[in-house]
Tab-separated table of C-alpha atoms and ligand atoms in Angstrom:
chain	number	residue	atom	x	y	z
K	73	UNK	CA	126.423	99.212	107.029
K	74	UNK	CA	127.362	96.441	104.550
K	75	UNK	CA	124.787	93.829	106.621
K	76	UNK	CA	122.958	94.175	109.318
K	77	UNK	CA	124.305	93.813	112.776
K	78	UNK	CA	122.486	93.015	116.158
K	79	UNK	CA	123.559	96.658	117.177
K	80	UNK	CA	121.335	96.953	113.615
K	81	UNK	CA	118.974	95.353	114.802
K	82	UNK	CA	118.287	97.084	118.104
K	83	UNK	CA	118.682	100.555	116.849
K	84	UNK	CA	115.970	99.438	113.922
K	85	UNK	CA	113.356	98.725	116.482
K	86	UNK	CA	114.974	102.126	119.072
K	87	UNK	CA	114.225	103.969	116.080
K	88	UNK	CA	110.584	102.375	115.480
K	89	UNK	CA	110.057	102.704	119.216
K	90	UNK	CA	110.773	106.614	118.462
K	91	UNK	CA	108.763	107.137	115.557
K	92	UNK	CA	105.869	105.286	116.797
K	93	UNK	CA	105.647	107.547	120.160
K	94	UNK	CA	106.196	110.735	117.688
K	95	UNK	CA	103.099	109.209	115.259
K	96	UNK	CA	100.989	108.261	118.280
K	97	UNK	CA	98.347	110.044	118.357
K	98	UNK	CA	98.387	110.046	114.397
K	99	UNK	CA	97.627	106.771	114.673
K	100	UNK	CA	95.184	106.752	117.420
K	101	UNK	CA	93.387	109.580	114.864
K	102	UNK	CA	93.905	106.857	111.937
K	103	UNK	CA	92.235	104.673	114.165
K	104	UNK	CA	89.148	106.196	115.439
K	105	UNK	CA	87.865	106.792	111.916
K	106	UNK	CA	88.119	103.696	110.977
K	107	UNK	CA	88.239	100.863	114.096
K	108	UNK	CA	88.536	101.860	117.744
K	109	UNK	CA	91.535	104.556	118.217
K	110	UNK	CA	93.209	102.483	119.997
K	111	UNK	CA	96.603	101.774	117.415
K	112	UNK	CA	99.047	104.334	118.933
K	113	UNK	CA	98.409	103.112	122.571
K	114	UNK	CA	99.027	100.009	121.768
K	115	UNK	CA	102.240	100.022	119.104
K	116	UNK	CA	103.488	102.464	121.615
K	117	UNK	CA	103.180	100.717	124.329
K	118	UNK	CA	104.849	97.092	122.620
K	119	UNK	CA	106.886	98.653	120.917
K	120	UNK	CA	108.528	100.662	122.995
K	121	UNK	CA	108.509	97.574	125.812
K	122	UNK	CA	110.699	95.449	122.860
K	123	UNK	CA	113.089	98.136	122.290
K	124	UNK	CA	113.499	98.361	126.571
K	125	UNK	CA	114.445	94.642	126.255
K	126	UNK	CA	116.805	94.910	123.845
K	127	UNK	CA	118.432	97.556	125.552
K	128	UNK	CA	118.394	95.869	129.049
K	129	UNK	CA	119.807	93.182	127.635
K	130	UNK	CA	121.272	93.345	124.332
K	131	UNK	CA	121.185	90.007	122.405
K	132	UNK	CA	124.394	88.919	119.967
K	133	UNK	CA	122.496	86.760	117.517
K	134	UNK	CA	119.265	88.073	115.294
K	135	UNK	CA	117.277	85.192	116.369
K	136	UNK	CA	117.631	85.970	119.376
K	137	UNK	CA	117.068	89.428	118.768
K	138	UNK	CA	114.180	89.245	116.271
K	139	UNK	CA	112.227	86.262	119.015
K	140	UNK	CA	112.681	88.560	122.005
K	141	UNK	CA	110.769	91.281	120.104
K	142	UNK	CA	108.258	89.256	118.554
K	143	UNK	CA	107.611	88.035	121.987
K	144	UNK	CA	107.239	91.016	123.649
K	145	UNK	CA	104.622	92.620	120.894
K	146	UNK	CA	103.043	89.648	121.016
K	147	UNK	CA	102.366	89.608	125.102
K	148	UNK	CA	101.941	93.217	124.953
K	149	UNK	CA	100.528	95.370	122.128
K	150	UNK	CA	97.310	93.473	122.134
K	151	UNK	CA	94.381	94.286	119.740
K	152	UNK	CA	94.965	92.063	115.807
K	153	UNK	CA	97.667	94.537	115.245
K	154	UNK	CA	100.214	92.209	118.327
K	155	UNK	CA	100.002	88.903	116.926
K	156	UNK	CA	100.465	90.310	113.536
K	157	UNK	CA	103.655	92.213	114.265
K	158	UNK	CA	104.704	89.366	116.840
K	159	UNK	CA	104.292	87.087	113.811
K	160	UNK	CA	106.794	89.099	111.835
K	161	UNK	CA	109.554	89.345	114.172
K	162	UNK	CA	109.468	86.032	114.696
K	163	UNK	CA	109.419	84.564	111.290
K	164	UNK	CA	111.761	86.872	110.415
K	165	UNK	CA	113.918	85.214	113.352
K	166	UNK	CA	113.627	81.901	112.761
K	167	UNK	CA	114.281	82.986	108.609
K	168	UNK	CA	117.753	84.536	110.012
K	169	UNK	CA	118.567	81.567	111.547
K	170	UNK	CA	121.363	81.739	114.688
K	171	UNK	CA	123.796	84.514	112.868
K	172	UNK	CA	125.145	87.473	114.426
K	173	UNK	CA	124.370	89.817	111.248
K	174	UNK	CA	122.522	89.207	107.828
K	175	UNK	CA	123.580	90.697	104.912
K	176	UNK	CA	120.614	91.897	102.178
K	177	UNK	CA	119.991	88.925	99.936
K	178	UNK	CA	119.408	86.986	103.674
K	179	UNK	CA	116.989	89.849	104.565
K	180	UNK	CA	115.010	90.411	101.997
K	181	UNK	CA	114.809	86.380	103.083
K	182	UNK	CA	113.481	87.084	106.567
K	183	UNK	CA	111.349	90.121	105.324
K	184	UNK	CA	109.634	87.863	103.070
K	185	UNK	CA	109.426	85.509	105.587
K	186	UNK	CA	107.601	87.192	108.130
K	187	UNK	CA	105.836	89.002	104.927
K	188	UNK	CA	103.713	85.843	104.305
K	189	UNK	CA	103.301	84.989	108.566
K	190	UNK	CA	101.729	88.022	108.531
K	191	UNK	CA	99.543	86.974	105.518
K	192	UNK	CA	99.051	83.419	106.932
K	193	UNK	CA	97.796	85.114	110.135
K	194	UNK	CA	95.609	87.356	109.414
K	195	UNK	CA	94.013	85.764	106.240
K	196	UNK	CA	94.693	88.867	104.346
K	197	UNK	CA	95.061	89.379	100.616
K	198	UNK	CA	96.623	92.368	99.641
K	199	UNK	CA	94.515	95.535	99.090
K	200	UNK	CA	91.964	94.255	101.851
K	201	UNK	CA	92.834	97.972	103.510
K	202	UNK	CA	95.538	96.469	106.474
K	203	UNK	CA	99.413	96.659	107.013
K	204	UNK	CA	100.132	94.372	103.904
K	205	UNK	CA	99.344	96.774	101.729
K	206	UNK	CA	102.643	98.632	102.972
K	207	UNK	CA	103.854	95.489	103.787
K	208	UNK	CA	103.918	93.410	100.838
K	209	UNK	CA	105.511	96.565	98.942
K	210	UNK	CA	108.239	97.172	101.555
K	211	UNK	CA	109.698	93.844	100.711
K	212	UNK	CA	109.378	93.249	96.802
K	213	UNK	CA	111.409	96.837	96.450
K	214	UNK	CA	113.807	95.011	99.239
K	215	UNK	CA	114.191	92.264	97.067
K	216	UNK	CA	114.260	93.893	93.962
K	217	UNK	CA	117.276	96.207	95.302
K	218	UNK	CA	119.139	93.569	97.854
K	219	UNK	CA	121.178	92.938	94.802
K	220	UNK	CA	122.806	96.722	95.902
K	221	UNK	CA	123.594	98.080	99.593
K	222	UNK	CA	121.829	97.433	102.615
K	223	UNK	CA	120.706	101.139	102.983
K	224	UNK	CA	119.424	100.987	99.219
K	225	UNK	CA	117.764	98.503	99.412
K	226	UNK	CA	115.807	99.614	102.813
K	227	UNK	CA	115.262	103.169	101.666
K	228	UNK	CA	113.864	101.922	98.739
K	229	UNK	CA	111.162	99.312	101.029
K	230	UNK	CA	110.823	102.447	102.908
K	231	UNK	CA	109.150	104.569	100.555
K	232	UNK	CA	107.442	101.484	98.950
K	233	UNK	CA	105.910	101.378	101.760
K	234	UNK	CA	104.493	104.796	102.213
K	235	UNK	CA	103.145	104.851	99.072
K	236	UNK	CA	101.579	101.791	100.250
K	237	UNK	CA	99.938	103.109	103.799
K	238	UNK	CA	98.838	106.274	100.690
K	239	UNK	CA	97.063	104.170	98.638
K	240	UNK	CA	95.210	102.317	101.367
K	241	UNK	CA	93.071	104.945	101.359
K	242	UNK	CA	90.288	105.016	98.652
K	243	UNK	CA	90.328	101.216	99.474
K	244	UNK	CA	86.907	99.693	101.152
K	245	UNK	CA	88.546	97.638	104.105
K	246	UNK	CA	88.085	93.997	104.138
K	247	UNK	CA	89.706	92.308	107.078
K	248	UNK	CA	89.734	93.887	110.706
K	249	UNK	CA	87.376	96.193	112.735
K	250	UNK	CA	87.451	98.485	109.995
K	251	UNK	CA	85.690	95.751	107.209
K	252	UNK	CA	82.667	96.563	110.143
K	253	UNK	CA	82.058	99.688	108.353
K	254	UNK	CA	82.173	98.661	104.836
K	255	UNK	CA	82.005	101.279	102.084
K	256	UNK	CA	82.379	103.462	105.114
K	257	UNK	CA	85.746	102.654	105.570
K	258	UNK	CA	87.201	104.664	101.905
K	259	UNK	CA	88.329	107.524	102.384
K	260	UNK	CA	90.832	107.518	105.475
K	261	UNK	CA	94.450	106.023	105.948
K	262	UNK	CA	94.926	102.110	107.403
K	263	UNK	CA	96.305	102.444	111.020
K	264	UNK	CA	98.267	99.598	110.518
K	265	UNK	CA	99.172	100.547	107.408
K	266	UNK	CA	100.944	103.991	108.456
K	267	UNK	CA	102.186	102.189	111.201
K	268	UNK	CA	104.152	99.521	109.119
K	269	UNK	CA	105.423	102.395	106.982
K	270	UNK	CA	107.262	103.992	110.253
K	271	UNK	CA	108.941	100.179	110.705
K	272	UNK	CA	110.125	100.476	107.505
K	273	UNK	CA	111.364	103.884	107.866
K	274	UNK	CA	113.156	102.733	110.843
K	275	UNK	CA	114.812	100.202	109.562
K	276	UNK	CA	116.294	102.250	106.852
K	277	UNK	CA	117.633	105.099	109.020
K	278	UNK	CA	118.940	102.499	111.298
K	279	UNK	CA	121.533	101.334	108.491
K	280	UNK	CA	121.888	104.586	106.901
K	281	UNK	CA	124.723	105.116	108.585
P	423	ADP	P1	92.534	96.608	116.816
P	423	ADP	O1	91.488	96.436	115.217
P	423	ADP	O2	91.960	95.156	117.205
P	423	ADP	O3	91.332	97.367	117.548
P	423	ADP	P2	95.231	97.814	116.420
P	423	ADP	O4	93.741	98.762	116.692
P	423	ADP	O5	96.143	97.714	117.027
P	423	ADP	O6	93.908	96.202	116.956
P	423	ADP	O7	95.186	97.363	114.610
P	423	ADP	C1	94.440	97.177	113.598
P	423	ADP	C2	95.066	97.129	112.340
P	423	ADP	O8	95.684	95.867	112.647
P	423	ADP	C3	94.490	97.110	111.226
P	423	ADP	O9	94.900	98.823	110.649
P	423	ADP	C4	95.076	96.533	109.823
P	423	ADP	O10	96.509	97.174	109.314
P	423	ADP	C5	95.720	95.996	110.932
P	423	ADP	N1	94.998	94.525	110.969
P	423	ADP	C6	93.469	93.731	111.213
P	423	ADP	N2	92.997	93.063	111.072
P	423	ADP	C7	94.465	92.118	109.913
P	423	ADP	C8	94.404	91.206	109.540
P	423	ADP	N3	93.652	90.259	109.249
P	423	ADP	N4	95.517	90.652	108.619
P	423	ADP	C9	96.149	92.051	108.067
P	423	ADP	N5	96.197	92.927	109.155
P	423	ADP	C10	94.615	93.347	110.417
P	424	MG	MG1	92.209	99.898	116.811
């Protein structure tokens, strides 16, 4: 796949929903260690609703598609992560514009806009032990490889997101519910970073064929 099409984007969200369902209990376990044990349930409900919406009424343009995803996540995920993931997709939609497909350079710009939206909305920085610690490296890796083909850029971003997720383990949380634990938040992977790693792995899988 040279460019991300609307069908490719729908496949991305569908694979993300499958991955979140498969990892639902794991995400909840991570959130029970340093939060309130709802991240798996929140994400599974919301991402499945978004995938179902796209399947029932498939948008032909990327802005309409990602806007539908963002709005659905905002209204169904709840918690801190719902508005943050919602913002990611709404910013991605605006940056891509009313197009039927996005080449790697356009998608890199869109992912960067999504990342910056999440950072602004959550007022978090890298190293605060949040989803940004997976999303930031993923977007940087995608940008660095945007001159090559889409599958290569997406695979690199998925690997970077997974490394970013793993690197949250020793960190002390400075944002979100986990920050209430202070030093006791260290020694656990951040649940939002774990779901973000699934997001980028799902993109890599969706564009690999
Ligand atoms: P809640 O914390 O409201 O229960 P979730 O459990 O669904 O919401 O999501 C928790 C995740 O949200 C955290 O693991 C973290 O990655 C992310 N998060 C929380 N606050 C912020 C923030 N201010 N900026 C970025 N990400 C955040
Ligand atoms: Mg929670």
